[in-house]
Short mmCIF file of C-alpha atoms in Angstrom, two decimals:
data_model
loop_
_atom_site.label_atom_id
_atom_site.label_comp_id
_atom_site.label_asym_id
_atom_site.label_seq_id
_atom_site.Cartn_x
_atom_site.Cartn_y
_atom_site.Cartn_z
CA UNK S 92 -81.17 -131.22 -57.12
CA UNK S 93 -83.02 -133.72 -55.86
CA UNK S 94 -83.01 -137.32 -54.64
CA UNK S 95 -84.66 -139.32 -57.68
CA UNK S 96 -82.51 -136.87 -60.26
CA UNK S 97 -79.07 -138.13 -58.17
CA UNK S 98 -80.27 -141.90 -58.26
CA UNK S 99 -80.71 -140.95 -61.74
CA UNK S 100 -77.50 -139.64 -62.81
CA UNK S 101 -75.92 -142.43 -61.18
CA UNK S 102 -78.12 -145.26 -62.99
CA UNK S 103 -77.35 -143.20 -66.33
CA UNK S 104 -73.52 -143.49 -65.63
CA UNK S 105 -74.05 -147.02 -65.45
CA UNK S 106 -75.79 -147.79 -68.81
CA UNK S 107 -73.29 -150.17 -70.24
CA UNK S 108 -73.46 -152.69 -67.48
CA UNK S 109 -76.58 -152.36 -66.63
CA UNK S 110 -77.29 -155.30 -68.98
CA UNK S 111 -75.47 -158.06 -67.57
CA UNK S 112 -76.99 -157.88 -64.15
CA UNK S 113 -80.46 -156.44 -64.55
CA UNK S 114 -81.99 -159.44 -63.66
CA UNK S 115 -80.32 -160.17 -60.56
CA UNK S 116 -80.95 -156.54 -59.32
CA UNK S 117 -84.74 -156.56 -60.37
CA UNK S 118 -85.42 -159.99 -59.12
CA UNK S 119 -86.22 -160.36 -55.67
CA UNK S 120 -83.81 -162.09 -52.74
CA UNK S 121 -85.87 -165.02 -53.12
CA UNK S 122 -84.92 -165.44 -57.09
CA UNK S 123 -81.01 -163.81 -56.11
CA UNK S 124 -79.41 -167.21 -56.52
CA UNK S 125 -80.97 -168.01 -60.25
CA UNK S 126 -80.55 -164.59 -61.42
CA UNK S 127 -77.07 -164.72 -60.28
CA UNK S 128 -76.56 -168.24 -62.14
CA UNK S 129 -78.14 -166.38 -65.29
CA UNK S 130 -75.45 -163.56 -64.85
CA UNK S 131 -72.25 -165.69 -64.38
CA UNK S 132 -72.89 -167.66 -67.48
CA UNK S 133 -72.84 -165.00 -69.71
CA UNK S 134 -69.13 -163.21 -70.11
CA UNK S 135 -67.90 -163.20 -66.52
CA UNK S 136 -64.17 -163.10 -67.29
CA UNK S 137 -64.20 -159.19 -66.94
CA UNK S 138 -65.58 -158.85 -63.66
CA UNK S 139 -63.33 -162.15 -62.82
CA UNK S 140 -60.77 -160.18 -63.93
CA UNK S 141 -61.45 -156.74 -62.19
CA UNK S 142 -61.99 -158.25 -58.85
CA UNK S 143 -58.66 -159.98 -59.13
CA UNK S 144 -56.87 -156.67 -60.53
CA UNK S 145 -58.70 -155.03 -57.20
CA UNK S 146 -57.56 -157.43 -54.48
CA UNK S 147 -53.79 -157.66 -55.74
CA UNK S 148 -53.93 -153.88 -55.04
CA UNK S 149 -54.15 -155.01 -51.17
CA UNK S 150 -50.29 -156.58 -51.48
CA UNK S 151 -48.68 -153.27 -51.79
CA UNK S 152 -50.19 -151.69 -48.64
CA UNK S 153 -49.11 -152.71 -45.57
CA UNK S 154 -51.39 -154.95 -43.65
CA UNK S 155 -52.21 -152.47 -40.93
CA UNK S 156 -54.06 -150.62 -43.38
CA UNK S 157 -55.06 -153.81 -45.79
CA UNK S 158 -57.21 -154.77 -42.76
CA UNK S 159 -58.60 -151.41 -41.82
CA UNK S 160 -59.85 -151.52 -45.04
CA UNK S 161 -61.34 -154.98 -45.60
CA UNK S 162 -62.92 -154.33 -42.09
CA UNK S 163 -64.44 -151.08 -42.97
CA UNK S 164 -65.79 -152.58 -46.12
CA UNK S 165 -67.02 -155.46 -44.39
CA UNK S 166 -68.72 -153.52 -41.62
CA UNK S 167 -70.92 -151.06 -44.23
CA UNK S 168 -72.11 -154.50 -46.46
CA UNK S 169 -73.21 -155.64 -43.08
CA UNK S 170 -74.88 -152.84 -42.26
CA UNK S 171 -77.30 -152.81 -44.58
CA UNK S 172 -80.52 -154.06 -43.57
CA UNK S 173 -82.07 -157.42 -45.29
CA UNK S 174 -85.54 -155.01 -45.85
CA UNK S 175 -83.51 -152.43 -47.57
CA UNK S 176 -81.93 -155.16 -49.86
CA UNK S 177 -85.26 -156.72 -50.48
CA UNK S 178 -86.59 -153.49 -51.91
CA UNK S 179 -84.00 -153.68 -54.71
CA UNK S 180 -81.32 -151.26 -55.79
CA UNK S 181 -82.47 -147.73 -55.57
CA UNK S 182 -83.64 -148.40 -51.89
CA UNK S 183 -79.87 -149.49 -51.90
CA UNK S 184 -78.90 -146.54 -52.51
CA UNK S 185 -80.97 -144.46 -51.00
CA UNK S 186 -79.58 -146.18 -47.90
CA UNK S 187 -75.84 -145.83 -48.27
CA UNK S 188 -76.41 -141.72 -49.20
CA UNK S 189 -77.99 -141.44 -45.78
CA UNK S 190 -74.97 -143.56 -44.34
CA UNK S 191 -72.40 -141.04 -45.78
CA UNK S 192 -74.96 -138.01 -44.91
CA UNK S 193 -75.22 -134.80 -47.17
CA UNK S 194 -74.65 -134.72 -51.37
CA UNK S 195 -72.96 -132.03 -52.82
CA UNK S 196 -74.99 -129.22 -54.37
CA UNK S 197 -74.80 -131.14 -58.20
CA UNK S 198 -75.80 -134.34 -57.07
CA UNK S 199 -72.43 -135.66 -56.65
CA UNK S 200 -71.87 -137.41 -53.17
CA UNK S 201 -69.37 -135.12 -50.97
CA UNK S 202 -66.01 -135.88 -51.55
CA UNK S 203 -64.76 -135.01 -47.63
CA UNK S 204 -65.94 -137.50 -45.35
CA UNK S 205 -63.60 -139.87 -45.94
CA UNK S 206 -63.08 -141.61 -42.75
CA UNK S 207 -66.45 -143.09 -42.30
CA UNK S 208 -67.88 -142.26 -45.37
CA UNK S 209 -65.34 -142.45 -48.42
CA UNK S 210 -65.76 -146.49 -47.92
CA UNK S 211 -69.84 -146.39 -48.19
CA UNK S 212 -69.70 -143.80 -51.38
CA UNK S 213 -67.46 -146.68 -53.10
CA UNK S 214 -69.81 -149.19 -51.95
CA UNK S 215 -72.51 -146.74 -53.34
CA UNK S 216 -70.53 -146.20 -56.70
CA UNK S 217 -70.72 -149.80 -57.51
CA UNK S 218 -74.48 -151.08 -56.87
CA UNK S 219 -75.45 -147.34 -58.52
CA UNK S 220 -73.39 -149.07 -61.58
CA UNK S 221 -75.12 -152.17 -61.24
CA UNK S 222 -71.56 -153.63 -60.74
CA UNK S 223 -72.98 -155.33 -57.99
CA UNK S 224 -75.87 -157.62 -57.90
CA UNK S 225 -77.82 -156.66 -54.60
CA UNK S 226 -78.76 -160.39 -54.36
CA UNK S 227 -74.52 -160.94 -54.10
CA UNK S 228 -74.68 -158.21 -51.63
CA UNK S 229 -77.38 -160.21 -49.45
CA UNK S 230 -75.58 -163.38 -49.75
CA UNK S 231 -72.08 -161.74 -48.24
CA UNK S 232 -73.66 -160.22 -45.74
CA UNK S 233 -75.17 -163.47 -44.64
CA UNK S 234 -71.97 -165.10 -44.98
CA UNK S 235 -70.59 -163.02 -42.39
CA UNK S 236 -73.56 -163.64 -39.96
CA UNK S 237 -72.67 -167.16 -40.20
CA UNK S 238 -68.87 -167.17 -40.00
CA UNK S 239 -69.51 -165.14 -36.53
CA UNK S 240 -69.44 -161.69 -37.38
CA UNK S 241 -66.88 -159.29 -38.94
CA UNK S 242 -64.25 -159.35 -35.79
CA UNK S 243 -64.34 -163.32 -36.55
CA UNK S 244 -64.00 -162.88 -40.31
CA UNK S 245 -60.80 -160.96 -40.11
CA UNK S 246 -58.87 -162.38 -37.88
CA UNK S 247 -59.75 -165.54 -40.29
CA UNK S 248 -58.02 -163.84 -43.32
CA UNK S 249 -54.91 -162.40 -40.99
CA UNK S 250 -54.70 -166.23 -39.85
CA UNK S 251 -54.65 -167.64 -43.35
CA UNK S 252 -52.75 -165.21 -44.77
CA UNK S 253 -50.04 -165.67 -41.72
CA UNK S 254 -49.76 -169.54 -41.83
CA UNK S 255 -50.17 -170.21 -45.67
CA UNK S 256 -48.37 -167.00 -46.97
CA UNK S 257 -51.50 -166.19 -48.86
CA UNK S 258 -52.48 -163.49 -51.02
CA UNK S 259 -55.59 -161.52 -49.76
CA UNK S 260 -57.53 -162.79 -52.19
CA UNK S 261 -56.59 -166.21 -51.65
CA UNK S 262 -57.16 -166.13 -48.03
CA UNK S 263 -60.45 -164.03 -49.06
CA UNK S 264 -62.31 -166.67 -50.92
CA UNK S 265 -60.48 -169.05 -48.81
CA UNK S 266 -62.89 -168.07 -45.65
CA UNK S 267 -65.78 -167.07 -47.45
CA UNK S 268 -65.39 -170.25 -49.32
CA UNK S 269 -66.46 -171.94 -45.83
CA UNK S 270 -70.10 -170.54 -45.15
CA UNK S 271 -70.98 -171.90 -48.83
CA UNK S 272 -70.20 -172.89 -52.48
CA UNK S 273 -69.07 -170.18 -54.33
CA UNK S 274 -69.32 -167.52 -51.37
CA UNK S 275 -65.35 -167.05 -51.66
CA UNK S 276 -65.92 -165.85 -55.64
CA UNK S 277 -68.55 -163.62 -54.66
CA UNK S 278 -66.58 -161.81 -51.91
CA UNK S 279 -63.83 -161.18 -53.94
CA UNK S 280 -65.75 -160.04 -56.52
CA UNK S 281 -67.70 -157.26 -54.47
CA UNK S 282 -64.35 -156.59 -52.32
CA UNK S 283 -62.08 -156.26 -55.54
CA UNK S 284 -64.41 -153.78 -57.14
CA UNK S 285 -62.28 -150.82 -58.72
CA UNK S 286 -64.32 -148.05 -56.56
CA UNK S 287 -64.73 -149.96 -53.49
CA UNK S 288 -60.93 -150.86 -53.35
CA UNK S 289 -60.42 -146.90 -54.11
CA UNK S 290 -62.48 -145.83 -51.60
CA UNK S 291 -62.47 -148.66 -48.82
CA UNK S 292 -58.95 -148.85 -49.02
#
């Protein structure tokens, strides 16, 4: 099976929320912040309400692994190159299939590389069902530029969580929260994701 029929499968599985963030993925980075504006005006409680669902899944591991996680996570959404973003979602995705390497023989990513991979084919999972804008994607990843890199960004969240008794997804959108307005709701939104919790995590 080929490359365009996987992207297509995974678009197809995707058809009910394709809707409510078209525009953000079709627009380009330049136009992200608008469409996104457009998107979280229409009936964001659901996605409000899956990221937080996601995130309170961190409290029951321990924080060994909770960090792990967020780091891995954080790590493959920086990655990703600006020029890949800029050419929209199926360049997206095209770039996180090479990241976890070969697809099974039905056009179903392989389900064994775990370790580096498992966290990139949840990451993949998502923007393939337009659950994530790519514009939100851009913005997170240049949130983490500017609070100093990944290393930086975690040991943010352990602090926060540490001195405040925090939830993650308090101390989260706490951090983000400092490179820009609404930076902390975006995070938690793309970290609290059903498959990239699943997968990341």
């Amino acid at each position: 099976m080929t490359a365009s029929t996987s992207s297509r499968r995974l678009r197809e599985i995707a058809a009910l929320t394709a809707a409510a963030v078209a525009l953000s993925v079709a627009a380009p980075l330049a136009s992200a912040t608008a469409a996104e504006r457009a998107t979280s005006t229409m009936p964001g409680t659901a996605v409000a309400a899956e990221a937080e669902t996601g995130l309170d899944a961190l409290e029951s591991l321990d924080e060994e692994t909770a960090f792990a996680g967020l780091e891995e996570a954080l790590q493959i959404i920086s990655d990703i190159p600006e020029e890949v973003l800029a050419q929209g979602q199926e360049a997206t995705e095209q770039w996180l299939k090479q990241r976890l390497g070969d697809t099974a023989g039905e056009g179903r990513i392989q389900p064994m590389k775990f370790d580096a991979g498992g966290c990139a084919r949840g990451i993949l999972l998502a923007v393939g069902s337009n659950v994530l804008a790519i514009g939100k994607i851009y913005k997170v990843k240049k949130a983490i530029d500017n609070l100093g890199g990944i290393k930086k960004v975690v040991k943010k969240i352990q602090d926060k969580k540490k001195r405040g008794k925090k939830s993650f997804k308090k101390a989260i959108m706490e951090v983000f929260e400092e490179s820009g307005t609404g930076l902390g709701a975006i995070a938690a939104e793309i970290l609290g994701v059903d498959q990239v919790i699943k997968n990341c995590w």
